[in-house]
Amino acid sequence: MSLPHAILTALLEKPSSGLELTRRFDRSIGYFWSATHQQIYRELGRLETEGHIRALPAEQPTRGQKKSYEVLPAGREELARWTAAPQDPKPYRDTLLLRLRASAVVGTEGIEADLRRHLALHQRQLTEYQEIEKRDFPPGPADPQDRLQHLVLRAGIDLETFWTQWLTHALTEFAGLPDDRPTE
Amino acid sequence: MSLPHAILTALLEKPSSGLELTRRFDRSIGYFWSATHQQIYRELGRLETEGHIRALPAEQPTRGQKKSYEVLPAGREELARWTAAPQDPKPYRDTLLLRLRASAVVGTEGIEADLRRHLALHQRQLTEYQEIEKRDFPPGPADPQDRLQHLVLRAGIDLETFWTQWLTHALTEFAGLPDDRPTE
DNA sequence: GTCCACATGTAACTGGTTACATGATTGG
DNA sequence: CCAATCATGTAACCAGTTACATGTGGAC
């Protein structure tokens, strides 16, 4: 149950229409909570019927007409409640690690190229985050809101750093492996 | 479409019954691909009708009776195909980071305690991984299969290290924050 | 013989994904 | 007027989660 709260957060930061939200879920918020436009419209509908948000000026039948939403007090309260409530980290799932383990049994053919590709992707993401940091968080004292947002960005940077380092290490391991190893 | 391949990998490592698989998905494989027994039984059924696995000795009606499976050649081929095929990393989702961002808008009340709790959980997991490493991967030359498995474990260790460091940093940031900040 | 742990399953639901449909506005 | 783009949606599906059901065998 996180998507509605992601949307409430985004709408509190700035009232938006469905498409504007979709765009913001492709950048900033999407860096740690992605969503497609279909999900967003469905959830906007639910949030509205629950009385957590409200369509802004709203006239005319809607198809094709932009419709902006703002958060109502009930929505803000729900978000505050959800934020404060403890939550367990959800079990980790990663296909790349799974494939690596599988490759120990059925052979490493093909996977090295994909490790290289993933490395490039993570390096690109890391660079993007670092540019955002340079642009939005200059050194020196900052107000609490900025410090919290910076903290979140730091997590992204450190995570991508971890992946680039681990993938680099993995590729050096592969360089030292015999040519292929199908355990048959 | 990863669960069936996780199961094929587990079964190739060692033919097992549903419950044995469930137990292994609570440790080793479950560290990067978790699954409940319901998922596993459902998937075992599918894999069997697809001809990827086969029930072993199998006599008698089944309820309550242990039933072991082994992988058929078609299953091994499918796993090899899947392992070699490129796959994009799936978009990242993390509720803790989301809550942190929300807390910049609705106030940080309550979240610091949960950061502390998460820190303890990640430290415990890190310790567990390190003990496995000490037990199963002594220093010195190792065969390729072991090196691949060690690589996967390394990812787990480095990931948990990242989280403990980031959470520690986050908590020092919180220590320097004004008492609460409900932006209202 | 009853209770409990072992073992295998069914059913209903939820959230995310993929494919497609439809209206409005604008540039050529 | 036609195509492209902006904008909002519907529908079907799939994987993961939660709750519950049922049979077996051994301990007491």
PDB file of N, CA, C and O (backbone and C1' of nucleotides) in Angstrom, chain B residues 19 23 37-38 41 63 66-67 93, chain C residues 6-12 16-17:
ATOM      1  N   LEU B  19       8.106 -28.887   0.513  1.00  0.00           N
ATOM      2  CA  LEU B  19       8.445 -28.306   1.812  1.00  0.00           C
ATOM      3  C   LEU B  19       9.948 -28.091   1.955  1.00  0.00           C
ATOM      4  O   LEU B  19      10.385 -27.084   2.512  1.00  0.00           O
ATOM      5  N   ARG B  23      11.831 -24.503   2.693  1.00  0.00           N
ATOM      6  CA  ARG B  23      12.859 -24.240   3.690  1.00  0.00           C
ATOM      7  C   ARG B  23      14.087 -23.600   3.059  1.00  0.00           C
ATOM      8  O   ARG B  23      14.676 -22.691   3.619  1.00  0.00           O
ATOM      9  N   HIS B  37       5.357 -21.022   0.593  1.00  0.00           N
ATOM     10  CA  HIS B  37       5.087 -22.387   0.163  1.00  0.00           C
ATOM     11  C   HIS B  37       3.933 -22.441  -0.836  1.00  0.00           C
ATOM     12  O   HIS B  37       3.924 -23.273  -1.746  1.00  0.00           O
ATOM     13  N   GLN B  38       2.983 -21.527  -0.705  1.00  0.00           N
ATOM     14  CA  GLN B  38       1.862 -21.504  -1.651  1.00  0.00           C
ATOM     15  C   GLN B  38       2.347 -21.236  -3.070  1.00  0.00           C
ATOM     16  O   GLN B  38       1.934 -21.897  -4.026  1.00  0.00           O
ATOM     17  N   TYR B  41       4.248 -24.456  -4.379  1.00  0.00           N
ATOM     18  CA  TYR B  41       3.404 -25.573  -4.812  1.00  0.00           C
ATOM     19  C   TYR B  41       2.722 -25.245  -6.131  1.00  0.00           C
ATOM     20  O   TYR B  41       2.640 -26.078  -7.034  1.00  0.00           O
ATOM     21  N   ARG B  63      -2.032 -36.030  -0.912  1.00  0.00           N
ATOM     22  CA  ARG B  63      -2.199 -35.159   0.266  1.00  0.00           C
ATOM     23  C   ARG B  63      -1.475 -35.703   1.489  1.00  0.00           C
ATOM     24  O   ARG B  63      -1.723 -36.816   1.914  1.00  0.00           O
ATOM     25  N   LYS B  66       4.827 -36.972   1.162  1.00  0.00           N
ATOM     26  CA  LYS B  66       5.946 -36.227   0.576  1.00  0.00           C
ATOM     27  C   LYS B  66       6.120 -36.560  -0.910  1.00  0.00           C
ATOM     28  O   LYS B  66       5.957 -37.701  -1.316  1.00  0.00           O
ATOM     29  N   LYS B  67       6.431 -35.562  -1.700  1.00  0.00           N
ATOM     30  CA  LYS B  67       6.553 -35.744  -3.150  1.00  0.00           C
ATOM     31  C   LYS B  67       7.779 -34.990  -3.636  1.00  0.00           C
ATOM     32  O   LYS B  67       7.818 -33.768  -3.571  1.00  0.00           O
ATOM     33  N   ARG B  93      12.168   0.028  -5.997  1.00  0.00           N
ATOM     34  CA  ARG B  93      11.097   0.510  -5.110  1.00  0.00           C
ATOM     35  C   ARG B  93      11.507   0.333  -3.669  1.00  0.00           C
ATOM     36  O   ARG B  93      11.899  -0.738  -3.243  1.00  0.00           O
TER      37      ARG B  93
ATOM     38  P    DC C   6       7.432 -29.963  12.424  1.00  0.00           P
ATOM     39  O5'  DC C   6       6.895 -30.871  11.239  1.00  0.00           O
ATOM     40  C5'  DC C   6       7.220 -32.262  11.225  1.00  0.00           C
ATOM     41  C4'  DC C   6       6.538 -32.890  10.038  1.00  0.00           C
ATOM     42  C3'  DC C   6       6.920 -32.252   8.694  1.00  0.00           C
ATOM     43  O3'  DC C   6       7.290 -33.292   7.809  1.00  0.00           O
ATOM     44  C1'  DC C   6       4.572 -32.376   8.912  1.00  0.00           C
ATOM     45  P    DA C   7       8.099 -33.020   6.475  1.00  0.00           P
ATOM     46  O5'  DA C   7       6.927 -32.720   5.448  1.00  0.00           O
ATOM     47  C5'  DA C   7       6.124 -33.783   4.984  1.00  0.00           C
ATOM     48  C4'  DA C   7       4.950 -33.226   4.233  1.00  0.00           C
ATOM     49  C3'  DA C   7       5.251 -32.178   3.169  1.00  0.00           C
ATOM     50  O3'  DA C   7       5.372 -32.836   1.908  1.00  0.00           O
ATOM     51  C1'  DA C   7       3.163 -31.846   4.299  1.00  0.00           C
ATOM     52  P    DT C   8       5.472 -32.019   0.528  1.00  0.00           P
ATOM     53  O5'  DT C   8       3.932 -31.694   0.233  1.00  0.00           O
ATOM     54  C5'  DT C   8       3.032 -32.769   0.044  1.00  0.00           C
ATOM     55  C4'  DT C   8       1.647 -32.238  -0.228  1.00  0.00           C
ATOM     56  C3'  DT C   8       1.538 -31.306  -1.445  1.00  0.00           C
ATOM     57  O3'  DT C   8       0.604 -31.854  -2.361  1.00  0.00           O
ATOM     58  C1'  DT C   8       0.380 -30.420   0.404  1.00  0.00           C
ATOM     59  P    DG C   9       0.524 -31.358  -3.849  1.00  0.00           P
ATOM     60  O5'  DG C   9      -0.297 -30.005  -3.651  1.00  0.00           O
ATOM     61  C5'  DG C   9      -1.610 -30.137  -3.926  1.00  0.00           C
ATOM     62  C4'  DG C   9      -2.487 -29.357  -2.978  1.00  0.00           C
ATOM     63  C3'  DG C   9      -3.172 -28.187  -3.658  1.00  0.00           C
ATOM     64  O3'  DG C   9      -4.243 -28.657  -4.443  1.00  0.00           O
ATOM     65  C1'  DG C   9      -2.781 -27.869  -1.310  1.00  0.00           C
ATOM     66  P    DT C  10      -4.885 -27.755  -5.537  1.00  0.00           P
ATOM     67  O5'  DT C  10      -6.243 -27.181  -4.934  1.00  0.00           O
ATOM     68  C5'  DT C  10      -6.528 -27.255  -3.577  1.00  0.00           C
ATOM     69  C4'  DT C  10      -7.720 -26.359  -3.259  1.00  0.00           C
ATOM     70  C3'  DT C  10      -8.208 -25.445  -4.371  1.00  0.00           C
ATOM     71  O3'  DT C  10      -9.600 -25.224  -4.155  1.00  0.00           O
ATOM     72  C1'  DT C  10      -7.265 -24.131  -2.640  1.00  0.00           C
ATOM     73  P    DA C  11     -10.482 -24.297  -5.097  1.00  0.00           P
ATOM     74  O5'  DA C  11     -10.402 -22.868  -4.395  1.00  0.00           O
ATOM     75  C5'  DA C  11     -10.638 -22.775  -2.997  1.00  0.00           C
ATOM     76  C4'  DA C  11     -10.915 -21.332  -2.618  1.00  0.00           C
ATOM     77  C3'  DA C  11     -11.368 -20.453  -3.774  1.00  0.00           C
ATOM     78  O3'  DA C  11     -12.356 -19.568  -3.267  1.00  0.00           O
ATOM     79  C1'  DA C  11      -9.324 -19.608  -2.893  1.00  0.00           C
ATOM     80  P    DA C  12     -13.031 -18.451  -4.158  1.00  0.00           P
ATOM     81  O5'  DA C  12     -12.456 -17.113  -3.517  1.00  0.00           O
ATOM     82  C5'  DA C  12     -12.306 -17.023  -2.096  1.00  0.00           C
ATOM     83  C4'  DA C  12     -11.666 -15.697  -1.760  1.00  0.00           C
ATOM     84  C3'  DA C  12     -12.063 -14.567  -2.714  1.00  0.00           C
ATOM     85  O3'  DA C  12     -12.197 -13.378  -1.959  1.00  0.00           O
ATOM     86  C1'  DA C  12      -9.729 -14.845  -2.752  1.00  0.00           C
ATOM     87  P    DG C  16       1.989  -1.442  -6.586  1.00  0.00           P
ATOM     88  O5'  DG C  16       2.268  -2.245  -7.926  1.00  0.00           O
ATOM     89  C5'  DG C  16       3.168  -3.347  -7.879  1.00  0.00           C
ATOM     90  C4'  DG C  16       3.411  -3.877  -9.279  1.00  0.00           C
ATOM     91  C3'  DG C  16       3.744  -2.813 -10.324  1.00  0.00           C
ATOM     92  O3'  DG C  16       4.801  -3.322 -11.121  1.00  0.00           O
ATOM     93  C1'  DG C  16       1.835  -4.038 -11.003  1.00  0.00           C
ATOM     94  P    DT C  17       5.255  -2.589 -12.506  1.00  0.00           P
ATOM     95  O5'  DT C  17       4.508  -3.417 -13.647  1.00  0.00           O
ATOM     96  C5'  DT C  17       4.689  -4.822 -13.717  1.00  0.00           C
ATOM     97  C4'  DT C  17       4.150  -5.346 -15.037  1.00  0.00           C
ATOM     98  C3'  DT C  17       4.503  -4.475 -16.249  1.00  0.00           C
ATOM     99  O3'  DT C  17       5.008  -5.347 -17.242  1.00  0.00           O
ATOM    100  C1'  DT C  17       2.140  -4.820 -16.139  1.00  0.00           C
TER     101       DT C  17
END
